[in-house]
Amino acid sequence: MIFIFRHLLLICLLLVAGKLNATHLMGGEITWECQGNGRYIFSMKLYRDCNGVPLVLPVMLRVHNHPSLSSIPLNLISKTDISPKCNGSGPTISCLSADGNDAGAVEEFIFRSNPINLPGTPPAAGWVFTFDDCCRNAAISNLVISPNASGFTLRATMYAFQGANAGTCFDSSPVFAQVPSLIICAGNDFTYNHNAYDPDKDSLVYNFGQPLDWLNGSNWSVNNPAPLPFQPAYTVQSPFPGPGQNGSIPASLNKATGEISFTPRYLGNFVTVVSVRSYRCGILLSEIFREIQVVVLQCGANSAPQITAPFVDPVSGLRTAFSDTVYAGDLVDFTMTVNDPEFLPIGVPQTVSLLASGGQFGNGFTDPNAGCANPPCATLTPAPPVQINNNGSVQFRWQTTCNHVAVENDCYVPSSTHTFVLVFQDDYCPAPAYRIATVSVVVLAHPVIPPPSLRCTEVLPNGDVILTWLPPADPDNRFNSYHIFSSPSPSGPFTQIDSLFNINTLSYTHTGAGANNGPV
């Protein structure tokens, strides 16, 4: 009996020890969304190598620098195999593979909190939200790590805005709209975009970020957790192979659109971190980070689909541009074509799938009136997911309005940038080739019409006031309305008393102004 008990105890201890940490974590992100009742809902995505030890549930976010809140419980919403999808006739990568050793087999876990309050005002360092665990994959190529020891910390920071109490929930964080690309074929020119969008239309700035070790129970500080050092051939700003690795073309990041371009010719596992900062009136509101581990594989002679650029480049005069600038009210309408003449190893033509993401796409990519952050919404015809053999096309259509230019208190916003990502992916196995188009549309606010020129104020015996003015210049016929405000004090506060919608209305009588009894 003693012999059996000892063996049972040993088995239990091994089972517990095996579940203490989820090994082979490949990345993730933390975001939050304001609710109409002043509360926040936090979300976290985790990406895990299917060859590692399973996650331990439940999980929570830790909160740093907040005076009363130290943690936020999270509920598991879904678990999905996001391994590359390709033609079933070829070798496929999957979490359900028989041997369980497929490089690039990845699971996505989505967690979400219950609605919570965050009373108070964040300090200068912000409120920091983290999730950490051990351990990273020992096969990582660009970091100096200790197998089964070097960990992983996700983080996001909420900052103050003009001293406002965060308990009113005045800001949602940016959100990543694009599923991460985790498998890349060596030798292909690769373009990718995490495609962050901000539901509040705040300005976004992208940067590469530093991978971190795990907190392992300690508190967040400037130097804790420790940054994980890069191998000599890599840096924070250049996490992918460069010329020294088989003549690879290093990564470049467009800080305005988030598009990342590079050509890897060196196989391995590469950790990357991208940060997105949101700004309002030039004030930093939040910073979120997405970390992913990208696997570069040898895929054979499989080149990516070719696509046409939608806009005319102002320098060359050719359709080579993926960014356009329009005024609010303009219609954005273009057709993008794709061509992929290659064949699968079994001799049949490759099939190209079209996927798309963006905060301004409508429901099902077909509804211009609902489903996006700020209607009217953009649509695609045909609606993704689309299967294309050899060649095909898709039409993009978006009616812009003033609703697509951010409106901010106390500052003038001349434009807002909206990003749409179209992913053209073939079905080559084991890793499909991608061509990703980042379509960037800058929506400009029309120039503000100058105020009218006030010419006369006449106080009538009964105290009413007649205002007379000359109209402003409006060469583009953009006039909307005059708004008339009144106050008994030059320093205010002023109250709107009327609006006039004809630019040729050049006088107004303020009935009941009481200007015979005091200043107005």
Coordinates of C-alpha atoms in Angstrom, one line a residue:
M1 CA 0.0 0.0 0.0
I2 CA 2.8 2.4 0.8
F3 CA 4.4 1.6 -2.6
I4 CA 1.2 2.3 -4.4
F5 CA 0.6 5.5 -2.5
R6 CA 4.1 6.8 -3.3
H7 CA 3.6 6.2 -6.9
L8 CA 0.2 7.9 -6.9
L9 CA 1.7 10.9 -5.1
L10 CA 4.5 11.1 -7.6
I11 CA 2.1 11.0 -10.5
C12 CA 0.0 13.7 -9.0
L13 CA 3.0 15.9 -8.4
L14 CA 4.2 15.4 -12.0
L15 CA 0.7 16.4 -13.3
V16 CA 0.6 19.5 -11.2
A17 CA 4.1 20.5 -12.1
G18 CA 3.3 20.0 -15.8
K19 CA 0.5 22.5 -15.6
L20 CA 2.2 25.2 -13.6
N21 CA 3.3 27.2 -16.7
A22 CA 2.2 27.2 -20.4
T23 CA 5.3 26.7 -22.4
H24 CA 5.8 27.9 -26.0
L25 CA 3.7 31.1 -25.7
M26 CA 4.0 32.9 -29.0
G27 CA 2.4 36.3 -28.2
G28 CA -0.8 38.1 -27.6
E29 CA -2.3 41.6 -26.9
I30 CA -4.4 43.4 -24.3
T31 CA -7.1 46.0 -25.2
W32 CA -10.1 47.6 -23.6
E33 CA -13.4 49.1 -24.7
C34 CA -15.6 51.8 -23.1
Q35 CA -19.2 50.8 -22.4
G36 CA -22.1 53.3 -22.5
N37 CA -22.5 53.1 -18.7
G38 CA -19.0 54.3 -18.0
R39 CA -17.5 50.9 -17.4
Y40 CA -14.7 49.1 -19.3
I41 CA -14.5 45.6 -20.7
F42 CA -10.9 44.3 -21.1
S43 CA -9.9 41.7 -23.7
M44 CA -6.8 39.6 -24.1
K45 CA -5.7 37.3 -26.9
L46 CA -2.9 34.7 -26.4
Y47 CA -1.2 32.8 -29.2
R48 CA 0.3 29.5 -28.2
D49 CA 2.5 26.9 -29.9
C50 CA 0.4 23.7 -30.0
N51 CA 3.5 21.7 -29.2
G52 CA 3.8 23.3 -25.7
V53 CA 2.1 22.6 -22.4
P54 CA -1.6 23.7 -22.2
L55 CA -2.6 27.0 -20.6
V56 CA -3.6 27.0 -16.9
L57 CA -7.1 28.4 -16.4
P58 CA -8.4 30.8 -15.1
V59 CA -6.2 33.7 -16.0
M60 CA -6.3 37.4 -15.0
L61 CA -4.7 40.7 -15.8
R62 CA -2.5 42.4 -13.2
V63 CA -3.0 46.1 -12.7
H64 CA -0.1 48.4 -11.7
N65 CA 0.0 52.0 -10.4
H66 CA -3.7 52.0 -9.6
P67 CA -4.5 53.0 -5.9
S68 CA -7.2 50.3 -5.3
L69 CA -7.3 47.8 -8.2
S70 CA -4.7 45.1 -8.4
S71 CA -6.2 42.5 -10.8
I72 CA -8.9 41.9 -13.4
P73 CA -10.3 38.4 -13.7
L74 CA -10.8 37.2 -17.3
N75 CA -13.2 34.7 -18.8
L76 CA -12.3 32.3 -21.6
I77 CA -14.4 33.2 -24.6
S78 CA -12.9 30.9 -27.3
K79 CA -10.0 28.7 -28.4
T80 CA -9.3 28.5 -32.1
D81 CA -6.7 26.7 -34.2
I82 CA -5.3 29.5 -36.4
S83 CA -2.6 27.4 -38.2
P84 CA -2.2 28.1 -41.9
K85 CA -5.1 26.8 -44.1
C86 CA -4.1 25.3 -47.4
N87 CA -5.2 22.8 -50.0
G88 CA -6.1 19.4 -48.4
S89 CA -4.1 17.5 -50.9
G90 CA -0.8 18.7 -49.5
P91 CA 1.0 18.4 -46.1
T92 CA -1.0 20.6 -43.7
I93 CA 0.0 22.2 -40.4
S94 CA -2.5 21.8 -37.6
C95 CA -2.9 21.5 -33.9
L96 CA -4.6 18.2 -34.5
S97 CA -1.7 16.7 -36.5
A98 CA -0.8 13.1 -35.6
D99 CA 2.7 13.8 -34.4
G100 CA 2.0 17.1 -32.8
N101 CA 5.4 18.6 -34.0
D102 CA 4.2 20.8 -36.8
A103 CA 6.2 24.1 -36.8
G104 CA 3.7 26.9 -36.9
A105 CA 0.7 25.0 -35.4
V106 CA -0.9 27.8 -33.3
E107 CA -3.9 28.2 -31.1
E108 CA -5.6 31.6 -30.4
F109 CA -7.2 32.1 -27.0
I110 CA -9.6 35.0 -26.5
F111 CA -10.4 36.2 -22.9
R112 CA -12.7 38.9 -21.8
S113 CA -13.5 40.6 -18.4
N114 CA -16.8 41.5 -16.9
P115 CA -17.6 45.3 -17.1
I116 CA -15.6 47.1 -14.4
N117 CA -15.1 50.6 -13.1
L118 CA -11.7 52.3 -13.0
P119 CA -12.1 55.3 -10.7
G120 CA -9.4 57.9 -10.5
T121 CA -6.9 59.6 -12.8
P122 CA -3.8 57.7 -14.1
P123 CA -0.4 59.0 -12.9
A124 CA 2.2 60.2 -15.4
A125 CA 3.4 56.6 -15.8
G126 CA -0.1 55.5 -16.5
W127 CA -2.0 52.5 -15.3
V128 CA -0.2 49.4 -16.6
F129 CA -2.1 46.1 -17.4
T130 CA 0.0 43.0 -17.7
F131 CA -0.2 39.2 -18.2
D132 CA 3.0 37.1 -17.8
D133 CA 3.9 33.5 -17.8
C134 CA 6.8 31.1 -18.6
C135 CA 8.1 29.9 -21.0
R136 CA 9.2 30.8 -24.5
N137 CA 10.1 28.4 -27.3
A138 CA 13.7 27.3 -27.2
A139 CA 13.8 27.5 -31.0
I140 CA 13.6 31.3 -31.1
S141 CA 16.3 32.6 -33.5
N142 CA 16.5 36.4 -32.8
L143 CA 16.5 36.5 -28.9
V144 CA 19.0 35.4 -26.3
I145 CA 16.9 33.2 -24.1
S146 CA 17.2 30.5 -21.4
P147 CA 15.1 27.5 -22.4
N148 CA 12.3 26.8 -19.9
A149 CA 13.3 29.9 -18.0
S150 CA 12.9 33.0 -20.2
G151 CA 9.3 34.2 -19.9
F152 CA 6.9 36.4 -21.5
T153 CA 5.0 39.6 -20.5
L154 CA 2.2 41.3 -22.4
R155 CA 1.4 44.9 -21.4
A156 CA -0.8 47.8 -22.2
T157 CA -0.9 51.3 -20.6
M158 CA -3.8 53.7 -20.1
Y159 CA -2.8 57.4 -19.6
A160 CA -4.5 60.5 -18.3
F161 CA -6.2 63.0 -20.5
Q162 CA -6.3 66.6 -19.2
G163 CA -6.9 65.4 -15.7
A164 CA -10.2 63.6 -16.5
N165 CA -11.4 60.9 -14.2
A166 CA -11.0 57.6 -15.9
G167 CA -14.1 56.4 -14.1
T168 CA -16.2 58.2 -16.7
C169 CA -14.7 55.9 -19.4
F170 CA -13.8 58.5 -22.0
D171 CA -11.5 56.4 -24.2
S172 CA -11.3 52.9 -25.8
S173 CA -7.9 51.6 -26.7
P174 CA -7.0 50.8 -30.3
V175 CA -7.9 47.3 -31.5
F176 CA -6.0 45.0 -33.9
A177 CA -8.4 44.0 -36.7
Q178 CA -6.1 41.6 -38.5
V179 CA -5.3 38.0 -37.4
P180 CA -1.6 37.7 -37.0
S181 CA 0.5 36.1 -39.8
L182 CA 2.5 33.4 -38.2
I183 CA 4.0 31.4 -41.1
I184 CA 6.0 33.0 -43.9
C185 CA 7.6 31.3 -46.9
A186 CA 11.3 32.1 -47.3
G187 CA 12.2 34.1 -50.4
N188 CA 8.8 35.9 -50.8
D189 CA 8.5 39.6 -50.6
F190 CA 6.2 39.9 -47.6
T191 CA 4.0 42.7 -46.5
Y192 CA 1.9 42.6 -43.4
N193 CA -0.3 44.9 -41.3
H194 CA -1.7 44.3 -37.8
N195 CA -4.3 46.9 -38.8
A196 CA -5.1 48.7 -35.6
Y197 CA -8.1 51.0 -35.6
D198 CA -9.4 53.3 -32.9
P199 CA -13.2 53.5 -32.3
D200 CA -12.8 57.0 -31.1
K201 CA -10.9 58.1 -34.3
D202 CA -7.8 59.1 -32.2
S203 CA -4.5 59.4 -34.1
L204 CA -2.4 56.3 -34.1
V205 CA 1.4 55.8 -34.3
Y206 CA 3.1 52.5 -34.8
N207 CA 6.6 51.4 -33.6
F208 CA 8.5 48.2 -33.0
G209 CA 8.7 47.3 -29.3
Q210 CA 10.9 45.4 -26.9
P211 CA 10.1 41.8 -26.0
L212 CA 10.1 41.3 -22.2
D213 CA 10.9 38.5 -19.7
W214 CA 8.2 37.6 -17.2
L215 CA 7.3 39.4 -14.0
N216 CA 6.9 36.1 -12.1
G217 CA 5.0 37.7 -9.2
S218 CA 7.0 41.0 -8.9
N219 CA 5.7 44.5 -9.6
W220 CA 6.0 46.5 -12.8
S221 CA 8.6 49.2 -13.0
V222 CA 10.8 50.9 -15.6
N223 CA 13.3 48.0 -15.6
N224 CA 11.1 45.2 -14.5
P225 CA 10.4 42.8 -16.2
A226 CA 13.8 42.8 -17.9
P227 CA 14.0 43.3 -21.6
L228 CA 15.1 40.1 -23.4
P229 CA 18.4 40.8 -25.4
F230 CA 18.5 40.3 -29.2
Q231 CA 21.0 38.1 -30.9
P232 CA 23.8 40.2 -32.5
A233 CA 22.2 40.2 -36.0
Y234 CA 19.0 41.7 -34.7
T235 CA 17.6 44.7 -32.9
V236 CA 14.3 46.1 -31.6
Q237 CA 13.9 48.0 -34.9
S238 CA 15.1 45.1 -37.0
P239 CA 13.7 41.9 -35.6
F240 CA 13.7 39.9 -38.9
P241 CA 16.6 38.6 -41.0
G242 CA 18.7 41.2 -42.8
P243 CA 21.5 41.2 -45.4
G244 CA 23.8 39.1 -43.2
Q245 CA 21.3 36.2 -43.2
N246 CA 21.4 34.9 -46.8
G247 CA 20.8 38.4 -48.3
S248 CA 17.5 38.9 -46.6
I249 CA 15.8 42.3 -46.9
P250 CA 15.2 43.7 -43.4
A251 CA 11.9 44.9 -42.1
S252 CA 10.6 48.4 -42.6
L253 CA 7.6 49.8 -40.6
N254 CA 5.4 52.6 -41.8
K255 CA 4.6 54.4 -38.5
A256 CA 1.5 56.0 -39.9
T257 CA -0.2 53.0 -41.5
G258 CA 1.4 50.1 -39.6
E259 CA 2.5 48.3 -42.8
I260 CA 5.6 46.0 -42.3
S261 CA 7.6 44.9 -45.4
F262 CA 10.5 42.5 -45.7
T263 CA 12.0 39.6 -47.6
P264 CA 13.2 36.7 -45.4
R265 CA 15.7 34.3 -46.9
Y266 CA 16.8 32.7 -43.6
L267 CA 14.8 30.1 -41.8
G268 CA 13.9 30.3 -38.1
N269 CA 11.5 31.6 -35.4
F270 CA 11.5 35.4 -34.9
V271 CA 9.8 37.2 -32.0
T272 CA 8.4 40.7 -32.9
V273 CA 6.6 43.3 -30.9
V274 CA 4.6 46.2 -32.4
S275 CA 3.3 49.0 -30.2
V276 CA 0.4 51.3 -31.2
R277 CA 0.0 54.7 -29.4
S278 CA -3.2 56.7 -29.6
Y279 CA -3.2 60.5 -29.4
R280 CA -6.0 63.0 -28.9
C281 CA -5.2 66.7 -29.2
G282 CA -1.5 65.6 -29.3
I283 CA -1.9 64.0 -25.8
L284 CA -0.9 60.4 -25.4
L285 CA -4.0 58.4 -24.3
S286 CA -2.9 54.7 -24.5
E287 CA -0.3 52.3 -25.8
I288 CA -1.0 48.7 -26.6
F289 CA 1.4 46.0 -27.7
R290 CA 1.0 43.0 -29.9
E291 CA 3.7 40.3 -29.7
I292 CA 3.9 37.4 -32.2
Q293 CA 6.4 34.8 -33.0
V294 CA 6.8 34.4 -36.8
V295 CA 8.0 31.1 -38.3
V296 CA 9.9 31.3 -41.6
L297 CA 9.8 28.0 -43.6
Q298 CA 11.1 26.7 -46.8
C299 CA 8.0 26.3 -49.0
G300 CA 9.4 25.5 -52.4
A301 CA 8.9 27.6 -55.5
N302 CA 5.7 29.3 -54.4
S303 CA 5.5 33.0 -55.2
A304 CA 2.8 35.3 -53.7
P305 CA -0.3 36.4 -55.8
Q306 CA 0.1 39.7 -57.7
I307 CA -2.3 42.5 -57.2
T308 CA -2.8 45.9 -58.7
A309 CA -2.5 49.2 -56.8
P310 CA -5.8 51.1 -56.5
F311 CA -4.7 54.7 -56.8
V312 CA -2.6 56.8 -59.2
D313 CA 0.8 57.7 -57.8
P314 CA 1.2 61.5 -58.0
V315 CA 4.9 61.2 -59.0
S316 CA 4.8 58.5 -61.6
G317 CA 1.3 58.9 -62.8
L318 CA 0.8 55.2 -62.6
R319 CA -1.5 53.1 -60.5
T320 CA 1.2 52.2 -58.0
A321 CA -0.2 53.9 -54.8
F322 CA -2.1 52.3 -52.0
S323 CA -2.9 55.6 -50.2
D324 CA -5.3 58.3 -51.2
T325 CA -6.4 61.6 -49.7
V326 CA -10.0 62.8 -50.1
Y327 CA -12.3 65.5 -48.6
A328 CA -15.1 64.4 -46.3
G329 CA -18.1 63.8 -48.6
D330 CA -16.1 62.3 -51.4
L331 CA -16.8 58.8 -52.7
V332 CA -13.9 56.3 -52.6
D333 CA -14.6 53.7 -55.3
F334 CA -12.0 51.4 -57.0
T335 CA -11.4 47.9 -58.3
M336 CA -8.5 45.8 -57.2
T337 CA -7.4 42.8 -59.3
V338 CA -5.4 39.7 -58.4
N339 CA -3.5 37.3 -60.6
D340 CA -1.9 34.0 -59.6
P341 CA -1.1 31.6 -62.5
E342 CA 0.8 29.1 -60.4
F343 CA -0.2 25.4 -59.9
L344 CA -0.2 23.1 -56.9
P345 CA 2.2 20.2 -56.8
I346 CA -0.7 17.9 -57.8
G347 CA -1.0 19.9 -61.1
V348 CA -4.2 21.9 -60.5
P349 CA -4.3 25.7 -60.4
Q350 CA -3.9 27.4 -57.1
T351 CA -7.0 29.0 -55.5
V352 CA -6.6 32.5 -54.0
S353 CA -8.8 33.5 -51.0
L354 CA -9.6 37.1 -50.3
L355 CA -10.0 38.1 -46.6
A356 CA -10.3 41.7 -45.3
S357 CA -10.3 43.7 -42.1
G358 CA -10.8 47.3 -41.0
G359 CA -12.8 49.2 -38.5
Q360 CA -14.8 50.9 -41.2
F361 CA -16.1 47.8 -43.0
G362 CA -19.9 47.2 -42.7
N363 CA -21.6 44.1 -41.6
G364 CA -20.6 41.2 -43.8
F365 CA -18.7 43.7 -46.0
T366 CA -22.0 44.5 -47.7
D367 CA -23.9 46.9 -45.3
P368 CA -23.0 50.6 -45.8
N369 CA -25.2 51.6 -42.9
A370 CA -24.2 49.4 -39.9
G371 CA -21.4 47.3 -38.5
C372 CA -18.5 49.8 -38.7
A373 CA -17.1 52.2 -36.1
N374 CA -18.5 55.3 -37.7
P375 CA -21.2 54.8 -40.5
P376 CA -21.4 55.1 -43.5
C377 CA -19.4 51.9 -43.8
A378 CA -17.2 50.6 -46.6
T379 CA -18.2 47.6 -48.7
L380 CA -16.6 45.0 -50.9
T381 CA -18.1 43.3 -53.9
P382 CA -18.0 40.3 -53.9
A383 CA -18.0 40.0 -50.1
P384 CA -15.2 38.0 -48.4
P385 CA -14.4 35.3 -48.0
V386 CA -13.9 35.0 -51.8
Q387 CA -12.4 32.2 -53.8
I388 CA -10.5 33.2 -56.9
N389 CA -9.0 30.9 -59.6
N390 CA -6.1 32.3 -61.6
N391 CA -7.4 35.9 -61.6
G392 CA -10.3 38.0 -60.4
S393 CA -11.2 41.4 -58.9
V394 CA -13.0 43.0 -56.0
Q395 CA -14.7 46.4 -55.8
F396 CA -14.2 48.7 -52.8
R397 CA -16.8 51.4 -52.2
W398 CA -17.0 53.9 -49.3
Q399 CA -19.0 57.1 -49.1
T400 CA -17.1 59.4 -46.7
T401 CA -18.7 62.1 -44.6
C402 CA -17.8 64.5 -41.8
N403 CA -18.4 61.6 -39.5
H404 CA -15.1 60.2 -40.6
V405 CA -13.0 63.1 -39.4
A406 CA -12.3 63.1 -35.6
V407 CA -14.1 65.7 -33.5
E408 CA -12.1 66.6 -30.5
N409 CA -12.7 69.2 -27.7
D410 CA -10.3 72.2 -27.6
C411 CA -8.3 71.3 -30.8
Y412 CA -8.8 71.3 -34.5
V413 CA -8.4 68.0 -36.3
P414 CA -7.6 68.6 -40.0
S415 CA -7.8 64.9 -41.0
S416 CA -8.2 61.3 -40.0
T417 CA -6.5 58.2 -41.5
H418 CA -8.5 55.1 -42.1
T419 CA -6.8 51.8 -42.9
F420 CA -8.3 48.8 -44.7
V421 CA -6.3 45.5 -45.1
L422 CA -7.0 43.1 -48.0
V423 CA -5.3 39.7 -47.7
F424 CA -4.9 37.7 -50.9
Q425 CA -3.7 34.1 -49.9
D426 CA -3.1 31.1 -52.1
D427 CA -3.7 27.5 -51.0
Y428 CA -0.1 26.2 -51.3
C429 CA 0.9 23.7 -48.6
P430 CA 2.3 23.6 -46.0
A431 CA 2.4 27.4 -45.9
P432 CA 0.3 29.5 -48.2
A433 CA 1.9 32.6 -49.8
Y434 CA 0.3 36.0 -49.0
R435 CA 0.0 39.4 -50.7
I436 CA -1.4 41.9 -48.3
A437 CA -2.6 45.3 -49.5
T438 CA -2.9 48.1 -46.9
V439 CA -5.3 50.7 -48.4
S440 CA -4.9 53.9 -46.5
V441 CA -7.6 56.7 -47.0
V442 CA -6.9 60.1 -45.4
V443 CA -10.2 62.0 -45.0
L444 CA -9.6 65.7 -44.8
A445 CA -11.9 68.2 -43.0
H446 CA -13.0 71.0 -45.3
P447 CA -11.3 74.3 -44.4
V448 CA -13.2 76.2 -41.7
I449 CA -15.2 79.1 -43.2
P450 CA -14.2 82.3 -41.5
P451 CA -16.7 84.1 -39.2
P452 CA -19.0 86.8 -40.6
S453 CA -18.0 90.4 -40.2
L454 CA -20.2 92.0 -37.5
R455 CA -21.2 95.5 -38.6
C456 CA -23.8 96.8 -36.2
T457 CA -25.5 96.1 -32.8
E458 CA -28.7 98.1 -32.2
V459 CA -30.4 98.1 -28.8
L460 CA -34.2 98.8 -29.2
P461 CA -36.2 100.6 -26.4
N462 CA -37.6 97.3 -25.2
G463 CA -34.1 95.8 -24.7
D464 CA -34.2 93.6 -27.9
V465 CA -30.9 93.6 -29.9
I466 CA -30.6 93.7 -33.7
L467 CA -27.3 92.3 -35.0
T468 CA -26.2 93.0 -38.6
W469 CA -23.2 91.5 -40.4
L470 CA -21.6 90.8 -43.8
P471 CA -21.4 87.2 -45.0
P472 CA -18.1 85.3 -45.0
A473 CA -16.3 84.2 -48.1
D474 CA -17.4 80.7 -49.2
P475 CA -16.0 79.9 -52.6
D476 CA -16.5 76.2 -52.3
N477 CA -20.2 76.5 -51.2
R478 CA -19.5 74.7 -47.9
F479 CA -21.6 77.0 -45.6
N480 CA -23.7 75.1 -43.1
S481 CA -25.1 77.5 -40.5
Y482 CA -24.6 80.6 -38.4
H483 CA -24.8 79.9 -34.6
I484 CA -25.6 82.8 -32.3
F485 CA -24.5 82.8 -28.6
S486 CA -25.3 85.1 -25.8
S487 CA -24.0 85.9 -22.3
P488 CA -24.3 88.7 -19.7
S489 CA -20.6 88.6 -19.2
P490 CA -17.7 89.0 -21.7
S491 CA -16.0 86.0 -20.1
G492 CA -19.1 83.8 -20.4
P493 CA -20.4 81.2 -20.1
F494 CA -22.2 81.6 -23.5
T495 CA -25.5 79.9 -24.4
Q496 CA -26.5 79.2 -27.9
I497 CA -29.8 81.0 -28.6
D498 CA -30.4 80.3 -32.3
S499 CA -29.1 78.9 -35.6
L500 CA -29.5 80.4 -39.1
F501 CA -29.1 78.2 -42.2
N502 CA -29.0 80.7 -45.1
I503 CA -25.7 82.4 -45.7
N504 CA -27.5 85.4 -47.1
T505 CA -29.4 86.0 -43.8
L506 CA -27.5 89.1 -42.7
S507 CA -29.4 90.2 -39.6
Y508 CA -30.9 88.8 -36.4
T509 CA -33.1 90.2 -33.7
H510 CA -32.4 88.8 -30.2
T511 CA -35.9 89.1 -28.7
G512 CA -35.9 89.4 -24.9
A513 CA -32.2 90.2 -24.7
G514 CA -32.8 92.7 -21.9
A515 CA -30.0 94.9 -23.1
N516 CA -31.8 98.0 -21.8
N517 CA -31.1 96.8 -18.3
G518 CA -27.5 95.7 -18.5
P519 CA -24.7 94.5 -20.8
V520 CA -25.3 91.6 -23.1

